[in-house]
CSV table of C-alpha atoms and ligand atoms in Angstrom, one decimal:
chain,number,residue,atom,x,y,z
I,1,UNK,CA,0.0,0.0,0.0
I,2,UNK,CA,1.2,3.1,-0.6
I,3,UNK,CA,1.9,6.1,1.9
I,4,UNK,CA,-1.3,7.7,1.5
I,5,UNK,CA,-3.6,4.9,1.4
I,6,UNK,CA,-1.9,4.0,5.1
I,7,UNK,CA,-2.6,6.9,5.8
I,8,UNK,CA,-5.9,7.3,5.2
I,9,UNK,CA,-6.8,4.0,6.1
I,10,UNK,CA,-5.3,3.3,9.7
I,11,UNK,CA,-8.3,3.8,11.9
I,12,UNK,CA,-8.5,4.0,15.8
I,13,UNK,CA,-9.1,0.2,16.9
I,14,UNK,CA,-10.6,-0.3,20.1
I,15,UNK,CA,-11.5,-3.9,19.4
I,16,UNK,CA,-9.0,-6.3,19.2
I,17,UNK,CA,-8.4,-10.5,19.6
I,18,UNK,CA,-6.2,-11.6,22.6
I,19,UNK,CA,-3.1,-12.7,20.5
I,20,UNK,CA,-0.1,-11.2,22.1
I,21,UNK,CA,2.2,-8.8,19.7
I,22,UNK,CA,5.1,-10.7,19.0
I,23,UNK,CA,8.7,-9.0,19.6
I,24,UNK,CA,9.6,-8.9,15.7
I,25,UNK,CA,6.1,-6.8,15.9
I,26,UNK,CA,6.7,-4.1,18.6
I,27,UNK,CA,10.5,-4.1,17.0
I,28,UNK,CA,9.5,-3.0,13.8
I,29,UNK,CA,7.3,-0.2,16.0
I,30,UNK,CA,9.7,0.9,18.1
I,31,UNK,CA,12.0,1.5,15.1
I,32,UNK,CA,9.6,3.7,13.8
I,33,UNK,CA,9.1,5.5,16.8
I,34,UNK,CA,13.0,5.7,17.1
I,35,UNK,CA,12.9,7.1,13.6
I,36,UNK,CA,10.6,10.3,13.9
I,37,UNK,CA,12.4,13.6,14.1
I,38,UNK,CA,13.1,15.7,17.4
I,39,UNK,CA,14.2,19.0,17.7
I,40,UNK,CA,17.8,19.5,18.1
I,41,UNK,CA,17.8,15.5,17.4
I,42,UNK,CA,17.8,15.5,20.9
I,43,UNK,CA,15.8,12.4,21.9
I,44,UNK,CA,14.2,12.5,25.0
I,45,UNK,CA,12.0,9.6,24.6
I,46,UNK,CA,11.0,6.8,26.2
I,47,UNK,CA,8.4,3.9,25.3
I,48,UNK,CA,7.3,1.5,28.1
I,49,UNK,CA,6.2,-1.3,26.4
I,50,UNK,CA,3.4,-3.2,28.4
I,51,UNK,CA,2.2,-6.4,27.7
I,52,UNK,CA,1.7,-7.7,31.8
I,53,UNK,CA,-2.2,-8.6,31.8
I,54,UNK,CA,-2.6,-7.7,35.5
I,55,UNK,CA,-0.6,-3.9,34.7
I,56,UNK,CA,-2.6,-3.5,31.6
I,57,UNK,CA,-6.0,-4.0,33.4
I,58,UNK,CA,-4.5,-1.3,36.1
I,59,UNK,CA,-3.2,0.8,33.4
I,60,UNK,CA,-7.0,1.1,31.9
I,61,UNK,CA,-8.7,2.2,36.1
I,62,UNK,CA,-6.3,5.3,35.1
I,63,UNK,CA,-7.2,5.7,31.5
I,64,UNK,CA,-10.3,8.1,31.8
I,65,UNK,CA,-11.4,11.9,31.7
I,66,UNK,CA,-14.2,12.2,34.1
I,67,UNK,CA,-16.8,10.5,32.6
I,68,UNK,CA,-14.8,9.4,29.6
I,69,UNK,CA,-13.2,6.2,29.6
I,70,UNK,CA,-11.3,4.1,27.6
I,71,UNK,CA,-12.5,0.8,28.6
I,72,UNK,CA,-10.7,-0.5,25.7
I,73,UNK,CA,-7.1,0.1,27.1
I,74,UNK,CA,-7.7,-2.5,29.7
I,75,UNK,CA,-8.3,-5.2,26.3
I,76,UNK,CA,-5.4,-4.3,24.3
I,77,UNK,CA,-2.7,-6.9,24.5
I,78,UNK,CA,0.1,-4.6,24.4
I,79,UNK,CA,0.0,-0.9,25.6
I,80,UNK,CA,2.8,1.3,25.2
I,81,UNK,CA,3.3,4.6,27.1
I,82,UNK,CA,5.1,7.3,25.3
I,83,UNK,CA,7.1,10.0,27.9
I,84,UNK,CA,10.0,12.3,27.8
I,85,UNK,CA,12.4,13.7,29.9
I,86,UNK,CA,11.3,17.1,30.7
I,87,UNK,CA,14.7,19.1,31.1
I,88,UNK,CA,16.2,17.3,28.2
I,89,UNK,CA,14.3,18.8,25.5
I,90,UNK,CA,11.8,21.8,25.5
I,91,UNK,CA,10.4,20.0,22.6
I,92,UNK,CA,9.5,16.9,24.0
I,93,UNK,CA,6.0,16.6,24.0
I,94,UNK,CA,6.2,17.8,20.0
I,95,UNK,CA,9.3,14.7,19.9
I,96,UNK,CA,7.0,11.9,21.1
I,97,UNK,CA,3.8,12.9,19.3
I,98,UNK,CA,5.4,12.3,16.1
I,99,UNK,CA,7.1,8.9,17.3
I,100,UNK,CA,3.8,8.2,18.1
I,101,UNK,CA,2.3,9.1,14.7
I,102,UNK,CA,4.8,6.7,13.1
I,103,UNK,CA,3.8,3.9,15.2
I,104,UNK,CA,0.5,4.2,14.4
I,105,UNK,CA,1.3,4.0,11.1
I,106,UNK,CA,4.2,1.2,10.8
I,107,UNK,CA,1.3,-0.7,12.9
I,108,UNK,CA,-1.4,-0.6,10.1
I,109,UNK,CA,1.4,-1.6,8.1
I,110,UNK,CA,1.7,-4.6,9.4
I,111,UNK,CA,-1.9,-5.3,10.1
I,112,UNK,CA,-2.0,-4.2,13.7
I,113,UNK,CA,-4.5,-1.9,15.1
I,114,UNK,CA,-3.6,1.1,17.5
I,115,UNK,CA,-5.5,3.6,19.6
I,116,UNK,CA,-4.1,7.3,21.0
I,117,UNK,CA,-5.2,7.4,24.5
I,118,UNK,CA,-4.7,11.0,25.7
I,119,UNK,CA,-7.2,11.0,28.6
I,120,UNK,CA,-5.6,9.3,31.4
I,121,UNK,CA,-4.6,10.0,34.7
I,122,UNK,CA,-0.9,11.2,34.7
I,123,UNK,CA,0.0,10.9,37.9
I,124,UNK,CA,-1.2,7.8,38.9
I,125,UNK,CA,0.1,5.8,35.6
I,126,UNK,CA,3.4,7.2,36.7
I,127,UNK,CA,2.9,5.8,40.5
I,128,UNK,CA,1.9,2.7,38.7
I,129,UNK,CA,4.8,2.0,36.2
I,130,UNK,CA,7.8,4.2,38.9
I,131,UNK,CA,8.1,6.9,36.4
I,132,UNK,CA,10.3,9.2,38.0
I,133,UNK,CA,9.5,12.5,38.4
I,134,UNK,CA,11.5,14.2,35.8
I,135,UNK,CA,9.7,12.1,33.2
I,136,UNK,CA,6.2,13.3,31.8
I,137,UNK,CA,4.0,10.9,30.1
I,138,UNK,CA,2.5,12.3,26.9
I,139,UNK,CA,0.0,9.3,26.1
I,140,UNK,CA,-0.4,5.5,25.8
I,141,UNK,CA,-1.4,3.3,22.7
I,142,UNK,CA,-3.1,0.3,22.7
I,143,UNK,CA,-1.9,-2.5,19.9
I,144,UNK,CA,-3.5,-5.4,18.8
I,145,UNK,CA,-4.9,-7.5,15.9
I,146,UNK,CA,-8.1,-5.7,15.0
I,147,UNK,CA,-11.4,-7.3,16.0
I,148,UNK,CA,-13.2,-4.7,14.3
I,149,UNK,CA,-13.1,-2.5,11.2
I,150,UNK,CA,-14.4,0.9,12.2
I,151,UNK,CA,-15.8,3.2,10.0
I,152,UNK,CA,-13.6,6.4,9.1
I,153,UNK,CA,-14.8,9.3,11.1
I,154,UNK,CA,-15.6,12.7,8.9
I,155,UNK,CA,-12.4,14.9,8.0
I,156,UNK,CA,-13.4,18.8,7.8
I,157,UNK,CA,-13.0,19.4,3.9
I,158,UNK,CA,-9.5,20.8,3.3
I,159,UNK,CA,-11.4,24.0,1.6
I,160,UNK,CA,-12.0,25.2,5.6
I,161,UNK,CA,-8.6,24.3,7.0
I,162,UNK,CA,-6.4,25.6,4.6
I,163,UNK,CA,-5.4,28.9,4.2
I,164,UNK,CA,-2.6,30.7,1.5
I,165,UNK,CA,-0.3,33.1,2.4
I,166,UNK,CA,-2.6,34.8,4.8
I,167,UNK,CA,-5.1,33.6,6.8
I,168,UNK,CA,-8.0,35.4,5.2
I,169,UNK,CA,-7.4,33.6,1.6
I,170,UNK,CA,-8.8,30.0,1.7
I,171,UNK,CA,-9.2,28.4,-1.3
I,172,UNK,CA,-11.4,28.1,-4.0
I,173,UNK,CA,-11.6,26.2,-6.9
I,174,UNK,CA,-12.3,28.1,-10.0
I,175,UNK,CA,-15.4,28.2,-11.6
I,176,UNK,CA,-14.3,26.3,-14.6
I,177,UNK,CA,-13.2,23.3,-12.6
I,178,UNK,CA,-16.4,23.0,-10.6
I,179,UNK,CA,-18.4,23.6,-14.1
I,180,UNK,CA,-16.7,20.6,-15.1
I,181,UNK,CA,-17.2,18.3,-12.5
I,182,UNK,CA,-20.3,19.2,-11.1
I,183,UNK,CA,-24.0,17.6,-12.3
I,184,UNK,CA,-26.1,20.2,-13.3
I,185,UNK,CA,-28.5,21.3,-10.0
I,186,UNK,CA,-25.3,21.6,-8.1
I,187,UNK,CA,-23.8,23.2,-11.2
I,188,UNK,CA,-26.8,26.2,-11.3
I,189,UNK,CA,-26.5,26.3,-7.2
I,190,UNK,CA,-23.0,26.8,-7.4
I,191,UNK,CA,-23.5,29.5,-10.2
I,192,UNK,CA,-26.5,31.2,-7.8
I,193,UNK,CA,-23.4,31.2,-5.1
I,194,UNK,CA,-20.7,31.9,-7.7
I,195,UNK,CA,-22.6,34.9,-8.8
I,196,UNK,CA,-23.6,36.4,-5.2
I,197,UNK,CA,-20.1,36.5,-4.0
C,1,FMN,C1,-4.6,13.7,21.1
C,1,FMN,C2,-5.5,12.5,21.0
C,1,FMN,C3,-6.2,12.0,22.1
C,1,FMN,C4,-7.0,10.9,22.0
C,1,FMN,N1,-7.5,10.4,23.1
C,1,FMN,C5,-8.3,9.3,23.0
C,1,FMN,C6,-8.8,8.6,24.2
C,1,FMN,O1,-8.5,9.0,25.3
C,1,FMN,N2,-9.5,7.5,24.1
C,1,FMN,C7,-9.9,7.0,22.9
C,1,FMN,O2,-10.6,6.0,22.8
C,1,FMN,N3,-9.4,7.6,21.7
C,1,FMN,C8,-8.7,8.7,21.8
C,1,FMN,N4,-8.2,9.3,20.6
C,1,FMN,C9,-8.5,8.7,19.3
C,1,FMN,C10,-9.5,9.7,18.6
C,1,FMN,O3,-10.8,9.6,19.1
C,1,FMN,C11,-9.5,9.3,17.0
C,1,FMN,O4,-8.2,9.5,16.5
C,1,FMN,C12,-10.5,10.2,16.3
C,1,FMN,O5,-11.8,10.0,16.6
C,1,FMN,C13,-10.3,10.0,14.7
C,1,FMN,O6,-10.6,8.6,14.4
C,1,FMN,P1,-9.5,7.8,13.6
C,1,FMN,O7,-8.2,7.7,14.5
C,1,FMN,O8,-10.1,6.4,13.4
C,1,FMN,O9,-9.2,8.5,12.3
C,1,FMN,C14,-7.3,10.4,20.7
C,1,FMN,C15,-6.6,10.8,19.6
C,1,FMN,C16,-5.7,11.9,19.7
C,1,FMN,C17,-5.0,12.4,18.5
């Protein structure tokens, strides 16, 4: 598959089968992870990989954001914490999102699924796995085999994200391309809006 098919086709799993992720697995993960850029390539990582049932279940009392939990956490065969060390880099957090992103993406690679979990309980997964105190934890993914193949949530169209050169110019697409690919009520709604601009 190419780069942006993975892209746009690695989904947030939270359903996965109880076979455990096999080192070559999490290897070819952590690579990716290892892989990502960092500001000042300085590297303040660190991945806790954990695949101990009874610390996973713990792990997944913490995982939650007042009412919001992720009772999925507590499922996933392999969890694996992503922190920095806080006076290493004032980067960090921007350092282990994107190892993060990579792993999410080497995993749908290989057929695993993944889920961010950014609502958790810092303090208390650090009491749990003796994370010392100069080490923050920035969030935890859950990896497994996919029990499930979720629907892909809505994107907001790229026309209302993006902006050129300045922020008031977003872009349009001329007339003569929406002419041409539009069927004709759309084309004489879009030539009422076209007009009224
Ligand atoms: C910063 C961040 C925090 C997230 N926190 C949670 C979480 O705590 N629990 C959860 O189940 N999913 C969490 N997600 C997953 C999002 O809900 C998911 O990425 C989003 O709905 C888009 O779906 P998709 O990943 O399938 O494209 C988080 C994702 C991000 C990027």
């Amino acid at each position: 598959m190419d780069l942006i098919s993975l892209i746009k086709a690695r989904r947030s799993v939270r359903l996965y089968s109880e076979e455990p992720i096999k080192d070559e697995e999490l290897e070819i993960l952590l690579e990716a992870a290892r892989w990502a850029p960092t500001g000042a390539n300085l590297q303040p990582w660190h991945f806790i990989v954990v695949r101990d049932e009874n610390t996973r279940k713990e792990i997944s009392k913490y995982a939650k954001f007042f009412f919001f939990k992720s009772s999925h956490v507590g499922n996933a065969p392999c969890i694996i914490v992503l922190c920095y060390e806080k006076e290493k880099s004032r980067f960090g957090i921007y350092d282990v999102t994107l190892a993060g992103g990579n792993i999410l993406l080497a995993a749908e690679s290989i057929g695993l699924g993944t889920c961010w979990i950014g609502a958790f309980d810092e303090k208390k997964i650090k009491e749990l796995l003796q994370i010392p105190e100069n080490v923050s934890v920035v969030a935890l993914i859950t990896v497994g085999r996919p029990k499930e193949k979720p629907t892909a949530p809505p994107r907001i169209e790229l026309e209302k994200i993006v902006h050129y050169e300045t922020w008031s110019n977003v872009k349009r697409k001329s007339f003569s391309d929406n002419f041409l690919k539009s069927g004709p009520l759309s084309i004489f709604r879009k030539l009422i809006k076209y007009v009224s601009i």
